[in-house]
Amino acid sequence: PGEYKNGGQKLNINFQFQDSPFGEYLAASTEKGICHLAFEDSKETALILLKQSFPEAIFKEKASDHLNNLHVFFSKAEKDLKQLKLHLKGTDFQLKVWSALLQIAEGELSTYGEIAEKIESPKVSRAF
């Protein structure tokens, strides 16, 4: 969280544009994992938005292991999912919710109330 608060100061971010079945996207990563993923009509706009998110970071257009692992979004191989690491930006609440969402098995359903119970905050289901 501190890295996001200080605008990415001293943070090295690799980025690259990649093709997908949904169109071209911009992906960026730190040494911890993927920190940005965006679909934009213009490469210039995509890059401006990335740099606005981390105004103090050092950017390099370069592939990284994290960026190369994005193929898991288009793959059904479960082993690939374990290789994808994310460097997330969110509040403590958001991070708890996202962690709970990852516990839902593919093809299963869950209610807001069930997710709220999993994060031990039964009264926050209305916040979703």
Tab-separated table of N, CA, C and O in Angstrom:
chain	number	residue	atom	x	y	z
A	1	PRO	N	0.802	-1.215	0.000
A	1	PRO	CA	0.000	0.000	0.000
A	1	PRO	C	0.838	1.270	0.000
A	1	PRO	O	0.480	2.242	-0.637
A	2	GLY	N	1.974	1.259	0.691
A	2	GLY	CA	2.819	2.441	0.737
A	2	GLY	C	3.357	2.819	-0.629
A	2	GLY	O	3.528	4.002	-0.944
A	3	GLU	N	3.627	1.815	-1.453
A	3	GLU	CA	4.142	2.080	-2.797
A	3	GLU	C	3.112	2.811	-3.654
A	3	GLU	O	3.459	3.598	-4.519
A	4	TYR	N	1.846	2.527	-3.422
A	4	TYR	CA	0.791	3.220	-4.162
A	4	TYR	C	0.599	4.627	-3.612
A	4	TYR	O	0.373	5.562	-4.352
A	5	LYS	N	0.696	4.740	-2.277
A	5	LYS	CA	0.509	6.037	-1.641
A	5	LYS	C	1.547	7.054	-2.093
A	5	LYS	O	1.244	8.217	-2.297
A	6	ASN	N	2.801	6.602	-2.224
A	6	ASN	CA	3.864	7.536	-2.608
A	6	ASN	C	4.038	7.641	-4.125
A	6	ASN	O	5.051	8.123	-4.604
A	7	GLY	N	3.053	7.194	-4.875
A	7	GLY	CA	3.073	7.338	-6.327
A	7	GLY	C	4.032	6.414	-7.039
A	7	GLY	O	4.396	6.640	-8.180
A	8	GLY	N	4.460	5.356	-6.338
A	8	GLY	CA	5.389	4.407	-6.957
A	8	GLY	C	6.838	4.863	-6.881
A	8	GLY	O	7.679	4.407	-7.661
A	9	GLN	N	7.139	5.730	-5.936
A	9	GLN	CA	8.499	6.251	-5.793
A	9	GLN	C	9.505	5.106	-5.675
A	9	GLN	O	9.310	4.184	-4.898
A	10	LYS	N	10.549	5.156	-6.501
A	10	LYS	CA	11.616	4.148	-6.554
A	10	LYS	C	11.125	2.771	-6.990
A	10	LYS	O	11.802	1.775	-6.813
A	11	LEU	N	9.943	2.703	-7.552
A	11	LEU	CA	9.380	1.437	-8.012
A	11	LEU	C	9.710	1.258	-9.491
A	11	LEU	O	9.480	2.162	-10.297
A	12	ASN	N	10.278	0.132	-9.849
A	12	ASN	CA	10.574	-0.187	-11.245
A	12	ASN	C	9.387	-0.947	-11.822
A	12	ASN	O	8.983	-1.975	-11.289
A	13	ILE	N	8.847	-0.409	-12.912
A	13	ILE	CA	7.677	-1.021	-13.551
A	13	ILE	C	8.007	-1.347	-15.000
A	13	ILE	O	8.377	-0.471	-15.775
A	14	ASN	N	7.894	-2.624	-15.329
A	14	ASN	CA	8.028	-3.075	-16.714
A	14	ASN	C	6.638	-3.100	-17.328
A	14	ASN	O	5.665	-3.452	-16.662
A	15	PHE	N	6.553	-2.732	-18.599
A	15	PHE	CA	5.250	-2.769	-19.263
A	15	PHE	C	5.413	-3.249	-20.687
A	15	PHE	O	6.499	-3.195	-21.268
A	16	GLN	N	4.323	-3.742	-21.229
A	16	GLN	CA	4.288	-4.119	-22.646
A	16	GLN	C	2.849	-4.204	-23.118
A	16	GLN	O	1.940	-4.402	-22.325
A	17	PHE	N	2.696	-4.020	-24.407
A	17	PHE	CA	1.384	-4.175	-25.044
A	17	PHE	C	1.302	-5.597	-25.561
A	17	PHE	O	2.274	-6.125	-26.106
A	18	GLN	N	0.141	-6.232	-25.361
A	18	GLN	CA	-0.043	-7.611	-25.786
A	18	GLN	C	-1.398	-7.755	-26.468
A	18	GLN	O	-2.328	-7.011	-26.180
A	19	ASP	N	-1.478	-8.743	-27.348
A	19	ASP	CA	-2.740	-9.052	-28.016
A	19	ASP	C	-3.510	-10.077	-27.202
A	19	ASP	O	-2.925	-10.916	-26.514
A	20	SER	N	-4.832	-10.003	-27.299
A	20	SER	CA	-5.698	-10.979	-26.652
A	20	SER	C	-6.925	-11.172	-27.534
A	20	SER	O	-7.144	-10.395	-28.467
A	21	PRO	N	-7.757	-12.160	-27.227
A	21	PRO	CA	-8.995	-12.329	-27.986
A	21	PRO	C	-9.931	-11.127	-27.859
A	21	PRO	O	-10.852	-10.971	-28.637
A	22	PHE	N	-9.686	-10.263	-26.868
A	22	PHE	CA	-10.532	-9.093	-26.626
A	22	PHE	C	-9.923	-7.809	-27.164
A	22	PHE	O	-10.471	-6.738	-26.980
A	23	GLY	N	-8.782	-7.904	-27.802
A	23	GLY	CA	-8.091	-6.732	-28.314
A	23	GLY	C	-6.759	-6.536	-27.615
A	23	GLY	O	-6.387	-7.281	-26.715
A	24	GLU	N	-6.061	-5.516	-28.039
A	24	GLU	CA	-4.748	-5.240	-27.458
A	24	GLU	C	-4.896	-4.604	-26.075
A	24	GLU	O	-5.814	-3.825	-25.834
A	25	TYR	N	-4.001	-4.955	-25.160
A	25	TYR	CA	-4.034	-4.387	-23.821
A	25	TYR	C	-2.632	-4.017	-23.369
A	25	TYR	O	-1.632	-4.491	-23.915
A	26	LEU	N	-2.572	-3.156	-22.373
A	26	LEU	CA	-1.312	-2.769	-21.753
A	26	LEU	C	-1.230	-3.478	-20.408
A	26	LEU	O	-2.167	-3.417	-19.605
A	27	ALA	N	-0.124	-4.150	-20.173
A	27	ALA	CA	0.106	-4.818	-18.900
A	27	ALA	C	1.403	-4.286	-18.305
A	27	ALA	O	2.352	-3.992	-19.032
A	28	ALA	N	1.427	-4.158	-16.988
A	28	ALA	CA	2.609	-3.665	-16.299
A	28	ALA	C	2.827	-4.495	-15.047
A	28	ALA	O	1.875	-4.994	-14.440
A	29	SER	N	4.097	-4.616	-14.653
A	29	SER	CA	4.400	-5.397	-13.456
A	29	SER	C	5.592	-4.817	-12.702
A	29	SER	O	6.456	-4.157	-13.283
A	30	THR	N	5.598	-5.115	-11.410
A	30	THR	CA	6.733	-4.823	-10.548
A	30	THR	C	7.409	-6.158	-10.266
A	30	THR	O	6.957	-7.194	-10.767
A	31	GLU	N	8.412	-6.160	-9.421
A	31	GLU	CA	9.042	-7.436	-9.068
A	31	GLU	C	8.085	-8.327	-8.276
A	31	GLU	O	8.232	-9.540	-8.258
A	32	LYS	N	7.053	-7.734	-7.642
A	32	LYS	CA	6.090	-8.498	-6.851
A	32	LYS	C	5.018	-9.158	-7.707
A	32	LYS	O	4.466	-10.188	-7.333
A	33	GLY	N	4.660	-8.537	-8.829
A	33	GLY	CA	3.611	-9.094	-9.668
A	33	GLY	C	2.983	-8.048	-10.554
A	33	GLY	O	3.434	-6.902	-10.627
A	34	ILE	N	1.913	-8.443	-11.213
A	34	ILE	CA	1.212	-7.554	-12.142
A	34	ILE	C	0.530	-6.446	-11.338
A	34	ILE	O	-0.189	-6.713	-10.383
A	35	CYS	N	0.761	-5.208	-11.750
A	35	CYS	CA	0.198	-4.069	-11.019
A	35	CYS	C	-0.790	-3.264	-11.850
A	35	CYS	O	-1.469	-2.379	-11.326
A	36	HIS	N	-0.890	-3.566	-13.142
A	36	HIS	CA	-1.770	-2.765	-14.005
A	36	HIS	C	-2.126	-3.583	-15.243
A	36	HIS	O	-1.272	-4.238	-15.824
A	37	LEU	N	-3.387	-3.510	-15.634
A	37	LEU	CA	-3.860	-4.170	-16.845
A	37	LEU	C	-4.992	-3.319	-17.392
A	37	LEU	O	-5.947	-3.031	-16.682
A	38	ALA	N	-4.870	-2.872	-18.647
A	38	ALA	CA	-5.886	-1.978	-19.196
A	38	ALA	C	-6.070	-2.185	-20.688
A	38	ALA	O	-5.097	-2.382	-21.415
A	39	PHE	N	-7.326	-2.120	-21.097
A	39	PHE	CA	-7.677	-2.126	-22.508
A	39	PHE	C	-8.008	-0.690	-22.884
A	39	PHE	O	-8.858	-0.066	-22.262
A	40	GLU	N	-7.340	-0.153	-23.867
A	40	GLU	CA	-7.584	1.213	-24.347
A	40	GLU	C	-7.546	1.208	-25.865
A	40	GLU	O	-6.848	0.393	-26.470
A	41	ASP	N	-8.260	2.134	-26.484
A	41	ASP	CA	-8.241	2.244	-27.941
A	41	ASP	C	-6.907	2.789	-28.443
A	41	ASP	O	-6.498	2.507	-29.558
A	42	SER	N	-6.239	3.558	-27.608
A	42	SER	CA	-4.994	4.209	-28.009
A	42	SER	C	-3.853	3.784	-27.084
A	42	SER	O	-3.989	3.833	-25.853
A	43	LYS	N	-2.723	3.396	-27.675
A	43	LYS	CA	-1.555	3.044	-26.866
A	43	LYS	C	-1.091	4.245	-26.048
A	43	LYS	O	-0.685	4.098	-24.894
A	44	GLU	N	-1.143	5.419	-26.657
A	44	GLU	CA	-0.692	6.626	-25.966
A	44	GLU	C	-1.536	6.889	-24.722
A	44	GLU	O	-1.007	7.179	-23.646
A	45	THR	N	-2.847	6.766	-24.856
A	45	THR	CA	-3.743	6.974	-23.723
A	45	THR	C	-3.480	5.939	-22.639
A	45	THR	O	-3.433	6.266	-21.450
A	46	ALA	N	-3.308	4.692	-23.041
A	46	ALA	CA	-3.053	3.620	-22.081
A	46	ALA	C	-1.787	3.905	-21.277
A	46	ALA	O	-1.761	3.742	-20.049
A	47	LEU	N	-0.756	4.338	-21.947
A	47	LEU	CA	0.512	4.623	-21.277
A	47	LEU	C	0.404	5.844	-20.360
A	47	LEU	O	0.943	5.845	-19.248
A	48	ILE	N	-0.317	6.856	-20.786
A	48	ILE	CA	-0.527	8.047	-19.945
A	48	ILE	C	-1.246	7.657	-18.656
A	48	ILE	O	-0.860	8.079	-17.560
A	49	LEU	N	-2.289	6.829	-18.767
A	49	LEU	CA	-3.049	6.416	-17.587
A	49	LEU	C	-2.193	5.585	-16.637
A	49	LEU	O	-2.284	5.736	-15.418
A	50	LEU	N	-1.360	4.710	-17.182
A	50	LEU	CA	-0.446	3.934	-16.346
A	50	LEU	C	0.481	4.867	-15.578
A	50	LEU	O	0.643	4.747	-14.369
A	51	LYS	N	1.076	5.807	-16.283
A	51	LYS	CA	2.032	6.715	-15.644
A	51	LYS	C	1.360	7.654	-14.645
A	51	LYS	O	1.977	8.052	-13.662
A	52	GLN	N	0.087	7.964	-14.861
A	52	GLN	CA	-0.645	8.776	-13.882
A	52	GLN	C	-0.907	7.988	-12.600
A	52	GLN	O	-0.971	8.562	-11.516
A	53	SER	N	-1.051	6.677	-12.720
A	53	SER	CA	-1.280	5.839	-11.541
A	53	SER	C	-0.043	5.725	-10.664
A	53	SER	O	-0.140	5.517	-9.464
A	54	PHE	N	1.128	5.820	-11.297
A	54	PHE	CA	2.404	5.698	-10.589
A	54	PHE	C	3.339	6.822	-11.044
A	54	PHE	O	4.356	6.574	-11.709
A	55	PRO	N	3.034	8.073	-10.715
A	55	PRO	CA	3.787	9.197	-11.274
A	55	PRO	C	5.268	9.239	-10.900
A	55	PRO	O	6.064	9.848	-11.613
A	56	GLU	N	5.661	8.584	-9.834
A	56	GLU	CA	7.059	8.631	-9.393
A	56	GLU	C	7.857	7.385	-9.783
A	56	GLU	O	9.035	7.279	-9.447
A	57	ALA	N	7.235	6.451	-10.457
A	57	ALA	CA	7.893	5.182	-10.800
A	57	ALA	C	8.844	5.337	-11.979
A	57	ALA	O	8.793	6.312	-12.729
A	58	ILE	N	9.686	4.335	-12.137
A	58	ILE	CA	10.608	4.245	-13.269
A	58	ILE	C	10.024	3.199	-14.217
A	58	ILE	O	9.809	2.049	-13.824
A	59	PHE	N	9.756	3.606	-15.453
A	59	PHE	CA	9.090	2.728	-16.423
A	59	PHE	C	10.065	2.237	-17.480
A	59	PHE	O	10.932	2.979	-17.935
A	60	LYS	N	9.866	0.971	-17.871
A	60	LYS	CA	10.689	0.389	-18.926
A	60	LYS	C	9.803	-0.524	-19.766
A	60	LYS	O	9.106	-1.387	-19.215
A	61	GLU	N	9.807	-0.320	-21.079
A	61	GLU	CA	9.046	-1.218	-21.956
A	61	GLU	C	9.867	-2.482	-22.130
A	61	GLU	O	10.860	-2.510	-22.853
A	62	LYS	N	9.455	-3.509	-21.404
A	62	LYS	CA	10.241	-4.743	-21.351
A	62	LYS	C	9.349	-5.873	-20.840
A	62	LYS	O	8.534	-5.676	-19.941
A	63	ALA	N	9.526	-7.049	-21.395
A	63	ALA	CA	8.793	-8.226	-20.928
A	63	ALA	C	9.324	-8.637	-19.559
A	63	ALA	O	10.457	-8.338	-19.204
A	64	SER	N	8.481	-9.290	-18.790
A	64	SER	CA	8.901	-9.853	-17.511
A	64	SER	C	8.205	-11.193	-17.350
A	64	SER	O	7.256	-11.501	-18.069
A	65	ASP	N	8.664	-11.978	-16.401
A	65	ASP	CA	8.017	-13.264	-16.158
A	65	ASP	C	6.542	-13.083	-15.827
A	65	ASP	O	5.695	-13.839	-16.278
A	66	HIS	N	6.249	-12.064	-15.018
A	66	HIS	CA	4.854	-11.821	-14.644
A	66	HIS	C	4.007	-11.506	-15.877
A	66	HIS	O	2.907	-12.018	-16.035
A	67	LEU	N	4.524	-10.656	-16.745
A	67	LEU	CA	3.769	-10.284	-17.943
A	67	LEU	C	3.641	-11.467	-18.896
A	67	LEU	O	2.600	-11.649	-19.520
A	68	ASN	N	4.682	-12.269	-18.987
A	68	ASN	CA	4.625	-13.444	-19.860
A	68	ASN	C	3.615	-14.471	-19.357
A	68	ASN	O	3.091	-15.257	-20.135
A	69	ASN	N	3.325	-14.455	-18.064
A	69	ASN	CA	2.380	-15.412	-17.480
A	69	ASN	C	0.924	-15.018	-17.664
A	69	ASN	O	0.030	-15.736	-17.242
A	70	LEU	N	0.661	-13.900	-18.287
A	70	LEU	CA	-0.728	-13.475	-18.488
A	70	LEU	C	-1.513	-14.416	-19.387
A	70	LEU	O	-2.736	-14.346	-19.431
A	71	HIS	N	-0.833	-15.319	-20.061
A	71	HIS	CA	-1.534	-16.269	-20.926
A	71	HIS	C	-2.543	-17.105	-20.151
A	71	HIS	O	-3.459	-17.679	-20.724
A	72	VAL	N	-2.439	-17.150	-18.822
A	72	VAL	CA	-3.366	-17.965	-18.035
A	72	VAL	C	-4.801	-17.470	-18.154
A	72	VAL	O	-5.737	-18.237	-17.950
A	73	PHE	N	-4.985	-16.201	-18.503
A	73	PHE	CA	-6.340	-15.703	-18.678
A	73	PHE	C	-7.031	-16.366	-19.865
A	73	PHE	O	-8.245	-16.375	-19.949
A	74	PHE	N	-6.248	-16.910	-20.787
A	74	PHE	CA	-6.802	-17.511	-21.985
A	74	PHE	C	-6.549	-19.014	-22.011
A	74	PHE	O	-6.721	-19.659	-23.023
A	75	SER	N	-6.157	-19.564	-20.879
A	75	SER	CA	-5.825	-20.975	-20.776
A	75	SER	C	-6.706	-21.620	-19.711
A	75	SER	O	-7.060	-20.998	-18.728
A	76	LYS	N	-7.022	-22.863	-19.878
A	76	LYS	CA	-7.803	-23.598	-18.878
A	76	LYS	C	-6.902	-24.465	-18.000
A	76	LYS	O	-7.374	-25.172	-17.140
A	77	ALA	N	-5.601	-24.400	-18.209
A	77	ALA	CA	-4.677	-25.232	-17.449
A	77	ALA	C	-4.569	-24.708	-16.017
A	77	ALA	O	-4.076	-23.612	-15.787
A	78	GLU	N	-5.033	-25.483	-15.052
A	78	GLU	CA	-5.034	-25.044	-13.655
A	78	GLU	C	-3.624	-24.785	-13.147
A	78	GLU	O	-3.399	-23.885	-12.355
A	79	LYS	N	-2.651	-25.533	-13.623
A	79	LYS	CA	-1.277	-25.330	-13.155
A	79	LYS	C	-0.770	-23.935	-13.498
A	79	LYS	O	0.031	-23.360	-12.781
A	80	ASP	N	-1.261	-23.362	-14.583
A	80	ASP	CA	-0.837	-22.022	-14.966
A	80	ASP	C	-1.304	-20.962	-13.973
A	80	ASP	O	-0.636	-19.968	-13.759
A	81	LEU	N	-2.458	-21.194	-13.354
A	81	LEU	CA	-3.013	-20.200	-12.437
A	81	LEU	C	-2.105	-19.964	-11.235
A	81	LEU	O	-2.074	-18.882	-10.673
A	82	LYS	N	-1.343	-20.955	-10.845
A	82	LYS	CA	-0.464	-20.821	-9.694
A	82	LYS	C	0.748	-19.941	-10.011
A	82	LYS	O	1.420	-19.477	-9.111
A	83	GLN	N	1.031	-19.697	-11.271
A	83	GLN	CA	2.194	-18.907	-11.656
A	83	GLN	C	1.891	-17.413	-11.703
A	83	GLN	O	2.805	-16.607	-11.688
A	84	LEU	N	0.646	-17.035	-11.753
A	84	LEU	CA	0.272	-15.639	-11.899
A	84	LEU	C	0.298	-14.943	-10.546
A	84	LEU	O	-0.360	-15.353	-9.609
A	85	LYS	N	1.096	-13.874	-10.444
A	85	LYS	CA	1.179	-13.104	-9.205
A	85	LYS	C	0.724	-11.688	-9.490
A	85	LYS	O	1.005	-11.136	-10.547
A	86	LEU	N	0.015	-11.121	-8.523
A	86	LEU	CA	-0.519	-9.774	-8.679
A	86	LEU	C	0.048	-8.852	-7.607
A	86	LEU	O	0.278	-9.269	-6.483
A	87	HIS	N	0.246	-7.610	-7.966
A	87	HIS	CA	0.658	-6.554	-7.034
A	87	HIS	C	-0.547	-5.624	-6.974
A	87	HIS	O	-0.678	-4.724	-7.792
A	88	LEU	N	-1.435	-5.877	-6.027
A	88	LEU	CA	-2.738	-5.236	-6.005
A	88	LEU	C	-2.755	-3.910	-5.258
A	88	LEU	O	-2.039	-3.720	-4.287
A	89	LYS	N	-3.637	-3.054	-5.703
A	89	LYS	CA	-3.894	-1.779	-5.038
A	89	LYS	C	-5.331	-1.828	-4.553
A	89	LYS	O	-6.256	-2.006	-5.344
A	90	GLY	N	-5.525	-1.689	-3.274
A	90	GLY	CA	-6.867	-1.687	-2.728
A	90	GLY	C	-6.843	-1.445	-1.240
A	90	GLY	O	-5.803	-1.531	-0.589
A	91	THR	N	-8.007	-1.142	-0.697
A	91	THR	CA	-8.125	-0.974	0.751
A	91	THR	C	-8.036	-2.349	1.405
A	91	THR	O	-8.155	-3.388	0.731
A	92	ASP	N	-7.857	-2.366	2.726
A	92	ASP	CA	-7.842	-3.644	3.438
A	92	ASP	C	-9.136	-4.410	3.180
A	92	ASP	O	-9.128	-5.619	2.987
A	93	PHE	N	-10.257	-3.688	3.166
A	93	PHE	CA	-11.557	-4.305	2.908
A	93	PHE	C	-11.582	-4.946	1.518
A	93	PHE	O	-11.993	-6.101	1.359
A	94	GLN	N	-11.146	-4.203	0.501
A	94	GLN	CA	-11.148	-4.737	-0.861
A	94	GLN	C	-10.268	-5.977	-0.963
A	94	GLN	O	-10.651	-6.974	-1.587
A	95	LEU	N	-9.099	-5.943	-0.357
A	95	LEU	CA	-8.198	-7.092	-0.409
A	95	LEU	C	-8.822	-8.319	0.243
A	95	LEU	O	-8.684	-9.437	-0.266
A	96	LYS	N	-9.535	-8.132	1.354
A	96	LYS	CA	-10.220	-9.257	2.012
A	96	LYS	C	-11.306	-9.832	1.097
A	96	LYS	O	-11.456	-11.046	0.991
A	97	VAL	N	-12.058	-8.943	0.457
A	97	VAL	CA	-13.127	-9.399	-0.437
A	97	VAL	C	-12.535	-10.170	-1.614
A	97	VAL	O	-13.001	-11.257	-1.964
A	98	TRP	N	-11.489	-9.630	-2.226
A	98	TRP	CA	-10.869	-10.301	-3.375
A	98	TRP	C	-10.320	-11.666	-2.972
A	98	TRP	O	-10.426	-12.631	-3.725
A	99	SER	N	-9.740	-11.747	-1.790
A	99	SER	CA	-9.229	-13.028	-1.309
A	99	SER	C	-10.371	-14.032	-1.142
A	99	SER	O	-10.248	-15.196	-1.514
A	100	ALA	N	-11.497	-13.566	-0.602
A	100	ALA	CA	-12.659	-14.448	-0.445
A	100	ALA	C	-13.203	-14.885	-1.799
A	100	ALA	O	-13.624	-16.035	-1.972
A	101	LEU	N	-13.211	-13.990	-2.771
A	101	LEU	CA	-13.703	-14.339	-4.108
A	101	LEU	C	-12.848	-15.440	-4.745
A	101	LEU	O	-13.365	-16.291	-5.465
A	102	LEU	N	-11.557	-15.424	-4.457
A	102	LEU	CA	-10.667	-16.453	-5.006
A	102	LEU	C	-10.969	-17.837	-4.440
A	102	LEU	O	-10.580	-18.843	-5.025
A	103	GLN	N	-11.655	-17.886	-3.309
A	103	GLN	CA	-11.992	-19.163	-2.687
A	103	GLN	C	-13.234	-19.808	-3.311
A	103	GLN	O	-13.537	-20.964	-3.034
A	104	ILE	N	-13.942	-19.077	-4.153
A	104	ILE	CA	-15.130	-19.632	-4.808
A	104	ILE	C	-14.673	-20.490	-5.984
A	104	ILE	O	-13.973	-20.006	-6.871
A	105	ALA	N	-15.047	-21.731	-5.972
A	105	ALA	CA	-14.636	-22.657	-7.033
A	105	ALA	C	-15.277	-22.264	-8.363
A	105	ALA	O	-16.391	-21.714	-8.393
A	106	GLU	N	-14.567	-22.549	-9.452
A	106	GLU	CA	-15.083	-22.245	-10.780
A	106	GLU	C	-16.428	-22.930	-10.986
A	106	GLU	O	-16.597	-24.106	-10.689
A	107	GLY	N	-17.400	-22.160	-11.452
A	107	GLY	CA	-18.730	-22.693	-11.725
A	107	GLY	C	-19.670	-22.661	-10.529
A	107	GLY	O	-20.844	-22.961	-10.660
A	108	GLU	N	-19.162	-22.301	-9.342
A	108	GLU	CA	-20.015	-22.226	-8.161
A	108	GLU	C	-20.495	-20.798	-7.950
A	108	GLU	O	-19.903	-19.848	-8.449
A	109	LEU	N	-21.574	-20.670	-7.194
A	109	LEU	CA	-22.153	-19.366	-6.894
A	109	LEU	C	-21.983	-19.048	-5.418
A	109	LEU	O	-21.877	-19.944	-4.589
A	110	SER	N	-21.973	-17.760	-5.114
A	110	SER	CA	-21.932	-17.312	-3.735
A	110	SER	C	-22.741	-16.029	-3.639
A	110	SER	O	-22.854	-15.287	-4.607
A	111	THR	N	-23.312	-15.774	-2.469
A	111	THR	CA	-24.074	-14.544	-2.275
A	111	THR	C	-23.180	-13.504	-1.607
A	111	THR	O	-22.131	-13.827	-1.039
A	112	TYR	N	-23.621	-12.261	-1.649
A	112	TYR	CA	-22.901	-11.202	-0.952
A	112	TYR	C	-22.808	-11.520	0.542
A	112	TYR	O	-21.786	-11.297	1.176
A	113	GLY	N	-23.896	-12.047	1.078
A	113	GLY	CA	-23.921	-12.401	2.495
A	113	GLY	C	-22.888	-13.466	2.839
A	113	GLY	O	-22.223	-13.390	3.875
A	114	GLU	N	-22.751	-14.467	1.983
A	114	GLU	CA	-21.766	-15.525	2.224
A	114	GLU	C	-20.341	-14.977	2.173
A	114	GLU	O	-19.490	-15.357	2.969
A	115	ILE	N	-20.103	-14.070	1.242
A	115	ILE	CA	-18.768	-13.460	1.145
A	115	ILE	C	-18.505	-12.618	2.393
A	115	ILE	O	-17.410	-12.675	2.972
A	116	ALA	N	-19.502	-11.868	2.844
A	116	ALA	CA	-19.356	-11.056	4.052
A	116	ALA	C	-19.038	-11.939	5.260
A	116	ALA	O	-18.202	-11.580	6.099
A	117	GLU	N	-19.676	-13.100	5.342
A	117	GLU	CA	-19.393	-14.039	6.436
A	117	GLU	C	-17.949	-14.535	6.357
A	117	GLU	O	-17.274	-14.643	7.377
A	118	LYS	N	-17.481	-14.835	5.148
A	118	LYS	CA	-16.116	-15.351	4.974
A	118	LYS	C	-15.061	-14.345	5.427
A	118	LYS	O	-14.004	-14.736	5.903
A	119	ILE	N	-15.355	-13.055	5.258
A	119	ILE	CA	-14.376	-12.050	5.681
A	119	ILE	C	-14.672	-11.559	7.102
A	119	ILE	O	-14.100	-10.570	7.556
A	120	GLU	N	-15.557	-12.300	7.787
A	120	GLU	CA	-15.909	-12.039	9.183
A	120	GLU	C	-16.459	-10.630	9.390
A	120	GLU	O	-16.153	-9.958	10.364
A	121	SER	N	-17.257	-10.185	8.450
A	121	SER	CA	-17.931	-8.891	8.522
A	121	SER	C	-19.349	-9.054	8.005
A	121	SER	O	-19.703	-8.514	6.954
A	122	PRO	N	-20.192	-9.781	8.733
A	122	PRO	CA	-21.514	-10.138	8.222
A	122	PRO	C	-22.417	-8.973	7.862
A	122	PRO	O	-23.327	-9.122	7.066
A	123	LYS	N	-22.166	-7.793	8.403
A	123	LYS	CA	-23.052	-6.654	8.145
A	123	LYS	C	-22.631	-5.818	6.926
A	123	LYS	O	-23.303	-4.877	6.577
A	124	VAL	N	-21.527	-6.176	6.278
A	124	VAL	CA	-21.049	-5.345	5.168
A	124	VAL	C	-21.540	-5.813	3.796
A	124	VAL	O	-21.146	-5.245	2.799
A	125	SER	N	-22.398	-6.793	3.752
A	125	SER	CA	-22.838	-7.308	2.450
A	125	SER	C	-23.461	-6.210	1.588
A	125	SER	O	-23.420	-6.276	0.372
A	126	ARG	N	-24.012	-5.191	2.210
A	126	ARG	CA	-24.605	-4.075	1.444
A	126	ARG	C	-23.542	-3.216	0.778
A	126	ARG	O	-23.818	-2.469	-0.142
A	127	ALA	N	-22.287	-3.317	1.227
A	127	ALA	CA	-21.199	-2.522	0.641
A	127	ALA	C	-20.790	-3.039	-0.728
A	127	ALA	O	-20.152	-2.344	-1.494
A	128	PHE	N	-21.141	-4.274	-1.039
A	128	PHE	CA	-20.784	-4.851	-2.335
A	128	PHE	C	-21.643	-4.227	-3.346
A	128	PHE	O	-22.028	-4.207	-4.245
